[in-house]
Coordinates of C-alpha atoms in Angstrom, one line a residue:
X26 CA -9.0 -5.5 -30.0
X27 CA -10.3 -2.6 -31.8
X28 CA -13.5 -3.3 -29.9
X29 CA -11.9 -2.9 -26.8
X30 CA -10.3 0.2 -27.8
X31 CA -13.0 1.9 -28.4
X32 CA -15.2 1.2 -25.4
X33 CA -12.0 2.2 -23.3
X34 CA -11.5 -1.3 -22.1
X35 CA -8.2 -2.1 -23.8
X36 CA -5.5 -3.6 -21.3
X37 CA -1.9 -3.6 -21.5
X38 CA 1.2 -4.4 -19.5
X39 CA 3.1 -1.9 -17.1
X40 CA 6.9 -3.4 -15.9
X41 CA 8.1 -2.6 -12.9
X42 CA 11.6 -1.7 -12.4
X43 CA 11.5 -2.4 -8.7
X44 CA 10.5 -4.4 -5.9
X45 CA 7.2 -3.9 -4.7
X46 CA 6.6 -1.0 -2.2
X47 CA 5.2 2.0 -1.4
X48 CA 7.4 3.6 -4.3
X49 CA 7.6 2.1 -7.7
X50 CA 9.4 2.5 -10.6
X51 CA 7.1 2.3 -13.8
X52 CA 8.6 3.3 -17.2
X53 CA 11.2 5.7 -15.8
X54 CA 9.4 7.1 -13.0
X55 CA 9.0 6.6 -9.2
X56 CA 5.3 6.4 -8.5
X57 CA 3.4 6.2 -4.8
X58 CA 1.9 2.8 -5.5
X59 CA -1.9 2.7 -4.2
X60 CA -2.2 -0.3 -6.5
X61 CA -0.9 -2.8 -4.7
X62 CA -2.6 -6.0 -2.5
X63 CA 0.8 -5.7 -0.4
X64 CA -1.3 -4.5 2.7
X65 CA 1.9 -5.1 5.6
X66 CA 4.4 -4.3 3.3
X67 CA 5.7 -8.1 3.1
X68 CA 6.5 -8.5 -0.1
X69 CA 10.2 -6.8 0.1
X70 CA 10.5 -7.5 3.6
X71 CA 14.4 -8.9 4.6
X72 CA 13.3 -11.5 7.0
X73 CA 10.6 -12.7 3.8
X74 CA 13.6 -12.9 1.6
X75 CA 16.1 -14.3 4.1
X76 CA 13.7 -17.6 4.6
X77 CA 13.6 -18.1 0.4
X78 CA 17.2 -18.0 0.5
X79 CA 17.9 -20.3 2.5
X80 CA 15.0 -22.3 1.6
X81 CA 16.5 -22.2 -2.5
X82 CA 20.4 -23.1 -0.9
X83 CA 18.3 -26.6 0.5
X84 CA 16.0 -27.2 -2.2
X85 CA 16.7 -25.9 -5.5
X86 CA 14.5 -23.2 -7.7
X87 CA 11.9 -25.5 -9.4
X88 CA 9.4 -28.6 -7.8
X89 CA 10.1 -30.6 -10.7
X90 CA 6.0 -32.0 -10.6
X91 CA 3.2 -31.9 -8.7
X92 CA 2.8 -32.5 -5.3
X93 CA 0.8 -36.2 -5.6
X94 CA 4.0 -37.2 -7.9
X95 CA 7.4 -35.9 -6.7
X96 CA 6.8 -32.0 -5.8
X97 CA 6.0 -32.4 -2.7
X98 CA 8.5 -31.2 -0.1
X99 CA 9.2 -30.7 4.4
X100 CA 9.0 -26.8 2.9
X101 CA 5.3 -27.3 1.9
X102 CA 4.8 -30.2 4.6
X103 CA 5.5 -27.2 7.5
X104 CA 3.8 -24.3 6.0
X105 CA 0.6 -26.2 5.9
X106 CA 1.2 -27.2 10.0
X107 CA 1.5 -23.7 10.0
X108 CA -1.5 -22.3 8.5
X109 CA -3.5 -24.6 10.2
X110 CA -2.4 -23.5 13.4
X111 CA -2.7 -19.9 12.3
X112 CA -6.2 -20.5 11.0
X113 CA -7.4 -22.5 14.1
X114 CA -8.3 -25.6 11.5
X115 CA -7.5 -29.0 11.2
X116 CA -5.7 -28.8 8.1
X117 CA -4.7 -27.0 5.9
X118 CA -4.0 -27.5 1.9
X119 CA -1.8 -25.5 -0.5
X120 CA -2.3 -24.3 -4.2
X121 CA -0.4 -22.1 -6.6
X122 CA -3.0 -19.3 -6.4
X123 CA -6.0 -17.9 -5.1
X124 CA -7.9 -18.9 -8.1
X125 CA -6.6 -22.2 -8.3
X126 CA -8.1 -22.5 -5.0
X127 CA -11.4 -21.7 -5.4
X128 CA -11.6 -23.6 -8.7
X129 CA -10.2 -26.3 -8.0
X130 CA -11.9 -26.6 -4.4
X131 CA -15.1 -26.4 -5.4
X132 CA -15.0 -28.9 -8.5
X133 CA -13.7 -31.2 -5.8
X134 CA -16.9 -30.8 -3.6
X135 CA -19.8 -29.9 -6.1
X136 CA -21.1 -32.0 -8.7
X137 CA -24.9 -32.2 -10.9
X138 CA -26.5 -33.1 -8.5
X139 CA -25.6 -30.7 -5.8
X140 CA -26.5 -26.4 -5.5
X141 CA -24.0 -24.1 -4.8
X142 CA -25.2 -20.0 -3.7
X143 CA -22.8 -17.6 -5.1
X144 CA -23.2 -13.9 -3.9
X145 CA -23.7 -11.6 -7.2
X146 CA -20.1 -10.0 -6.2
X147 CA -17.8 -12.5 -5.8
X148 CA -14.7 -12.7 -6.9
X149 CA -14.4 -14.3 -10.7
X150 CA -12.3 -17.5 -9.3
X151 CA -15.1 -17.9 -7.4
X152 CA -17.8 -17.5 -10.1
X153 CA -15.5 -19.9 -12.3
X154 CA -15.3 -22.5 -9.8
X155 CA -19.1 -22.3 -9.5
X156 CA -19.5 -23.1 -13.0
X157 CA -16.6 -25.7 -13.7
X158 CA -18.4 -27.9 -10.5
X159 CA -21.3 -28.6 -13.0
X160 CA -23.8 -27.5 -9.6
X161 CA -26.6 -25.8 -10.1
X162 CA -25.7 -22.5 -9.6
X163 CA -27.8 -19.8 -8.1
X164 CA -26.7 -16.1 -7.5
X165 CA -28.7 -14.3 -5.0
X166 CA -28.0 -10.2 -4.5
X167 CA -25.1 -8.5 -3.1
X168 CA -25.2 -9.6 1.0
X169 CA -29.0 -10.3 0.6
X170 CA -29.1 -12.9 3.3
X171 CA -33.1 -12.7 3.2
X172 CA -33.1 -13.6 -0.4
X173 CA -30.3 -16.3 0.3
X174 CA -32.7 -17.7 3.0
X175 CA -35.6 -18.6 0.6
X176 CA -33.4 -19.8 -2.1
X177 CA -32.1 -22.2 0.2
X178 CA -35.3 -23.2 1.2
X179 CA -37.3 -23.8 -2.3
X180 CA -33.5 -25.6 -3.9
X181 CA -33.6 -29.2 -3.6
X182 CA -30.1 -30.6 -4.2
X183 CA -27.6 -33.9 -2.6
X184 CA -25.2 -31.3 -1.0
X185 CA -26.1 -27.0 -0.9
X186 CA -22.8 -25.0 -0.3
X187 CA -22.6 -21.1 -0.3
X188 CA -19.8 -19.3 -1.5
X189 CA -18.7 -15.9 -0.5
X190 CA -15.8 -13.2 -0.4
X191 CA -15.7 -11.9 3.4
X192 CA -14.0 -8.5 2.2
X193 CA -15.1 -8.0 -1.7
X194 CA -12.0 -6.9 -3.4
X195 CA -13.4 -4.1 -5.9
X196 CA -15.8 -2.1 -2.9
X197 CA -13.9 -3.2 0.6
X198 CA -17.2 -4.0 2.3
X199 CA -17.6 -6.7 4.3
X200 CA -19.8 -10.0 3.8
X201 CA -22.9 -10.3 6.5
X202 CA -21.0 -13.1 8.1
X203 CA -22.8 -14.1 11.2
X204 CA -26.2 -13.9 9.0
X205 CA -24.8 -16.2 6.8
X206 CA -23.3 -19.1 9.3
X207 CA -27.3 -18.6 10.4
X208 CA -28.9 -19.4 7.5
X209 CA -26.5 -22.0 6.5
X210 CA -27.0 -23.6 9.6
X211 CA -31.0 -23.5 9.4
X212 CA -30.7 -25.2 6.2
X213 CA -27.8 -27.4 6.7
X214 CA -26.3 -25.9 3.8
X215 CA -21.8 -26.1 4.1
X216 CA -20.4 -22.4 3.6
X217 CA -17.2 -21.2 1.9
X218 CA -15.5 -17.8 2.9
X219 CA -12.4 -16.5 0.5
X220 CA -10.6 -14.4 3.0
X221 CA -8.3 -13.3 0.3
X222 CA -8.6 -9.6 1.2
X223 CA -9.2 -9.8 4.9
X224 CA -6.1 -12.7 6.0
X225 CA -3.6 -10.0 7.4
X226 CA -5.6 -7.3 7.6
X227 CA -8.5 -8.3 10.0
X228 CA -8.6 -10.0 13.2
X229 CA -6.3 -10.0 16.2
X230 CA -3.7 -12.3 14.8
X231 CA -4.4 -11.0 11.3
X232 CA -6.3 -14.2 10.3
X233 CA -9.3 -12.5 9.1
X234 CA -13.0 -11.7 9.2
X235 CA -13.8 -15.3 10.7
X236 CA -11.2 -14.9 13.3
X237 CA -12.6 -11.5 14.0
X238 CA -16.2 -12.6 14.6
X239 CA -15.4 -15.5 16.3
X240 CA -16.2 -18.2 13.4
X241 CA -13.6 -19.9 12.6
X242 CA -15.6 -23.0 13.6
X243 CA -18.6 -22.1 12.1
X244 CA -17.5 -21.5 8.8
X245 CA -16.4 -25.2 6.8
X246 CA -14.2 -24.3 4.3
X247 CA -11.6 -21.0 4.7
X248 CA -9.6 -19.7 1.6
X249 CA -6.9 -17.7 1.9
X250 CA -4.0 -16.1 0.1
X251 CA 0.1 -16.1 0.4
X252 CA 0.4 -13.3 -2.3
X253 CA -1.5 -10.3 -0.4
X254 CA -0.7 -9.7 3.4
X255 CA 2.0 -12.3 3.1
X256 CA 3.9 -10.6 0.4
X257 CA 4.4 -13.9 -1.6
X258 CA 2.7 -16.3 -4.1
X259 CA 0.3 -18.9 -3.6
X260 CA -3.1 -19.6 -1.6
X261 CA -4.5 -22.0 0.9
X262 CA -8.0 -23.4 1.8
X263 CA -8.4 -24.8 5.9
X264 CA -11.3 -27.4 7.2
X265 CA -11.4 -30.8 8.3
X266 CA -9.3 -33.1 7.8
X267 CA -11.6 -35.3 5.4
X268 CA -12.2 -32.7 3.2
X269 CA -8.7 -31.5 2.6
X270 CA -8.5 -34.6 1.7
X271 CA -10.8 -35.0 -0.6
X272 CA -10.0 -31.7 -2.5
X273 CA -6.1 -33.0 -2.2
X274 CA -7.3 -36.2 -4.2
X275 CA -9.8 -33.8 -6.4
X276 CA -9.2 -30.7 -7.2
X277 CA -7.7 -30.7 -10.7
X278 CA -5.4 -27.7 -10.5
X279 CA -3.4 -29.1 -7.6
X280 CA -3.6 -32.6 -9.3
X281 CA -1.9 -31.2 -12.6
X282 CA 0.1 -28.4 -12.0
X283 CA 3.9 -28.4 -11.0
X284 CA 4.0 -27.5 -6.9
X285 CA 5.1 -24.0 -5.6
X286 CA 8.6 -23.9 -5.2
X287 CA 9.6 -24.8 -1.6
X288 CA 11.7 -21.5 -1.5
X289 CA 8.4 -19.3 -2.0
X290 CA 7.0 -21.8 1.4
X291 CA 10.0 -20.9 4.0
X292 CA 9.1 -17.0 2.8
X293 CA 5.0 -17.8 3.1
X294 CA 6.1 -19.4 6.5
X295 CA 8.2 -16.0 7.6
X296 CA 5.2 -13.6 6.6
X297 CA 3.1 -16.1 8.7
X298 CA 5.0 -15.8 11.8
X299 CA 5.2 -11.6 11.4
X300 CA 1.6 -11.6 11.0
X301 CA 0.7 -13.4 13.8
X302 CA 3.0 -11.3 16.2
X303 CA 3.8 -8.2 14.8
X304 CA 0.8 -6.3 16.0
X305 CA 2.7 -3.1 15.2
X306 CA 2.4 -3.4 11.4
X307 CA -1.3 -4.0 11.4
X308 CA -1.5 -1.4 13.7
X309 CA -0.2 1.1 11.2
X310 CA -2.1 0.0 8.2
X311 CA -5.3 0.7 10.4
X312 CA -4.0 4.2 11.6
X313 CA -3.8 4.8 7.7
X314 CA -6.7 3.4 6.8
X315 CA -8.5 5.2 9.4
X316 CA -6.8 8.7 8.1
X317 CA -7.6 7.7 4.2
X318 CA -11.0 7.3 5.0
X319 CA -11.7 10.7 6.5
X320 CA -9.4 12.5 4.2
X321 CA -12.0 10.7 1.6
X322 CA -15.1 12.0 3.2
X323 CA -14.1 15.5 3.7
X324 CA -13.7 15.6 0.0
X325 CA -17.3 14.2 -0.4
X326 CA -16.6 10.7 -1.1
X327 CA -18.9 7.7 0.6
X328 CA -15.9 6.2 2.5
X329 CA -15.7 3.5 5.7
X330 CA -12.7 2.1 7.7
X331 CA -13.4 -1.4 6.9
X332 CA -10.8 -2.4 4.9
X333 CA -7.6 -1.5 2.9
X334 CA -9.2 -0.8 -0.2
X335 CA -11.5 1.9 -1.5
X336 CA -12.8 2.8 -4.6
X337 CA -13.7 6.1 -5.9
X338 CA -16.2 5.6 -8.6
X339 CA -16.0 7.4 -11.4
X340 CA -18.7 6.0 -13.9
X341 CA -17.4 5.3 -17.3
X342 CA -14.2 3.5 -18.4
X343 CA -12.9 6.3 -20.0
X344 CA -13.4 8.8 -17.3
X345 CA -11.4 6.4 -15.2
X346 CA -9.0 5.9 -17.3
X347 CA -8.3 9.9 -17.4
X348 CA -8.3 10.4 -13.4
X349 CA -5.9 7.6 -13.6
X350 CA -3.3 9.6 -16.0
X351 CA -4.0 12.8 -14.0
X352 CA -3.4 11.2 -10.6
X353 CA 0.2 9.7 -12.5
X354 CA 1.0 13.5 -13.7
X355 CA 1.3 13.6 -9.8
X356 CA 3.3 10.9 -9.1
X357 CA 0.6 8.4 -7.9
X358 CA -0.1 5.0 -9.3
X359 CA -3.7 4.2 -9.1
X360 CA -4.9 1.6 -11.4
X361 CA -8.6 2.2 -13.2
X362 CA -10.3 -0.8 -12.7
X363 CA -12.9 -1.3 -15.5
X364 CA -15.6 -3.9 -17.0
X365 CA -15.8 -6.5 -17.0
X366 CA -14.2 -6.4 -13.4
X367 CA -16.8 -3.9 -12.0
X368 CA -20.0 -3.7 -13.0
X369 CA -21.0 -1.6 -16.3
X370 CA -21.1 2.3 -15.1
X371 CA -18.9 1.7 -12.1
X372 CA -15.7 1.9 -13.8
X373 CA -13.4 3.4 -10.5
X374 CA -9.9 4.4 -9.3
X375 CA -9.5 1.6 -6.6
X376 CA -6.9 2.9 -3.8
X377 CA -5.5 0.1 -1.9
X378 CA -3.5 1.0 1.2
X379 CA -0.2 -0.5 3.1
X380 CA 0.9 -0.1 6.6
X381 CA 4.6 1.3 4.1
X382 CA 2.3 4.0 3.1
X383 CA 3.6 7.6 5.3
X384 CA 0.9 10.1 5.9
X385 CA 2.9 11.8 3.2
X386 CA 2.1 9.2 0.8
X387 CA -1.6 9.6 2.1
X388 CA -2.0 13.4 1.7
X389 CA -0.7 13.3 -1.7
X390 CA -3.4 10.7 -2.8
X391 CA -5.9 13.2 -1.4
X392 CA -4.3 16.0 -3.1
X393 CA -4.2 14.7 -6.0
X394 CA -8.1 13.2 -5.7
X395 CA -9.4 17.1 -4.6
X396 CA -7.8 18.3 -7.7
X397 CA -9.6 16.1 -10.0
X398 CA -12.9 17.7 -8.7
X399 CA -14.9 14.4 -9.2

């Protein structure tokens, strides 16, 4: 711990005293939050709530087991109908969190004798689950399809899958996509998207960067979350039906760990349906993220509308950590997001944006960013 400490790194818990929103309450004060993964401002909505209520009067707080004993319930039943209508898939498969999914998804498919090609970025459920499969595992350089191309060509193995974030949560950029379902397909390699960060934000029904280019067919296996866009807790993966099953009978953290509650289900279902049709809220996160982003460049920051998130790098943890407690002076929570997260020497303030955010709430950020003179 001292360790830590001193190279800035140290971690520690912030309560809030209030639902999540565009305004927090953290330790006596009311904050703008731009720390938040709550891009449509599901996570307080009433109609959210009003489904887990009425879900909790019908079946109780807790699952009482997993799914495969006695957890399962119609709640969890419907919500996977659900998702895989929303995701245009065959099926669809529930888990108690986006890293539970991509562990336990890929030490269902991968074994020693298969490759899996992880992309040097990816989110660290994603590097777990590479490692707890037992493949061979091979990283190839941020969105370098070319390199991808001749490590699938010179890895022999029973099964090759690639793994990859379509919106990379620290930098908001986007995964080369189409490339990949390419080179996948020239090598009949399988390919796994984590649409964590892009499910609600991208795509004309909000079901992400596959629905937005058209692959949703192309692509095998799709994760995505219940705890960003939808506001609530939990995670999903969509393909065929044969594979959902196979992960169903497989993957160890859906195998042995109590269900989600069927409460939290009815509210995943609610966020669902508002995604899908409420083209207004999307609508208003991309006005603001379209404003953020040139409020960021005039100030001399590298910025693109691509996403909901943007990071300001700073360089070294405890710089961050210092533009952090300024920006708070000013009423704005912003989270320094540090090593082991980001790379060494890319320690950052990471703004993530919600469709709740005012263009009030949006100045101020940029305010408060011009007078840190970064």
């Amino acid at each position: 711990m001292d360790s830590l400490s001193s190279r800035g790194l140290k971690r520690f818990l912030e309560p809030l005293d209030s639902p999540q929103g565009p305004l927090v309450r953290v330790g006596g004060e009311t904050l703008v939050n731009f720390s938040s993964n709550d891009y449509l401002g599901l996570a307080a909505s009433p109609s959210v709530r009003a489904a887990a209520m009425a879900a909790l009067e019908v079946h109780g707080v807790g699952s009482g087991a997993s799914r495969l004993v006695v957890g399962d319930t119609t709640a969890h039943q419907r919500l996977e109908a659900r998702l895989a209508a929303f995701e245009h898939a065959e099926a669809a498969l529930l888990f108690n969190s986006g890293y539970a999914a991509n562990v336990g998804t890929l030490q269902a498919l991968l074994g020693p004798e298969d490759a899996v090609f992880s992309d040097a970025l990816n989110h660290a459920s994603l590097i777990d689950g590479c490692r707890l499969s037992r493949a061979r595992t091979v990283v190839y350089p941020h969105a370098d399809v070319e390199v991808l191309d001749r490590a699938l060509a010179s890895t022999p193995a029973r099964r090759r899958l690639v793994v990859t974030d379509t919106v990379f949560s620290m930098d908001g950029d986007h995964a080369p996509l189409r490339e990949l379902v390419g080179v996948c397909r020239a090598h009949g390699a399988a390919l796994l998207v984590d649409e964590a960060h892009a499910t609600g934000v991208l795509g004309s029904r909000g079901a992400g960067l596959c629905e937005e280019l058209g692959l949703e067919s192309a692509v095998d296996v799709r994760m995505g979350t219940l705890s960003k866009s939808l506001g609530v807790l939990g995670a999903y993966i969509c393909a065929s039906r044969p594979v959902v099953e196979l992960v169903l009978n497989r993957a160890r953290p859906l195998v042995f760990s109590t269900a989600l509650p069927a409460a939290l289900c009815a509210a995943a279902g609610a966020a669902v349906d508002i995604v899908e049709h409420d083209d207004a809220l999307r609508a208003r996160l991309w006005r603001n993220i379209r404003r953020f982003s040139q409020g960021l460049r005039s100030l001399g920051f590298a910025a693109e509308p691509r996403s909901a998130i943007f990071p300001v790098i700073v360089g070294e943890p405890e710089a961050a950590v210092a533009a952090a407690r300024a920006l708070r002076s000013k009423g704005l929570l912003v989270k320094a997001i540090r090593p082991p997260t980001v790379p060494v020497g890319t320690s950052r303030l990471r703004f993530c944006l919600s469709a709740a955010h005012t263009e009030g709430h949006l100045d101020l950020a940029l305010e408060g960013l011009r007078s840190l003179r970064l």
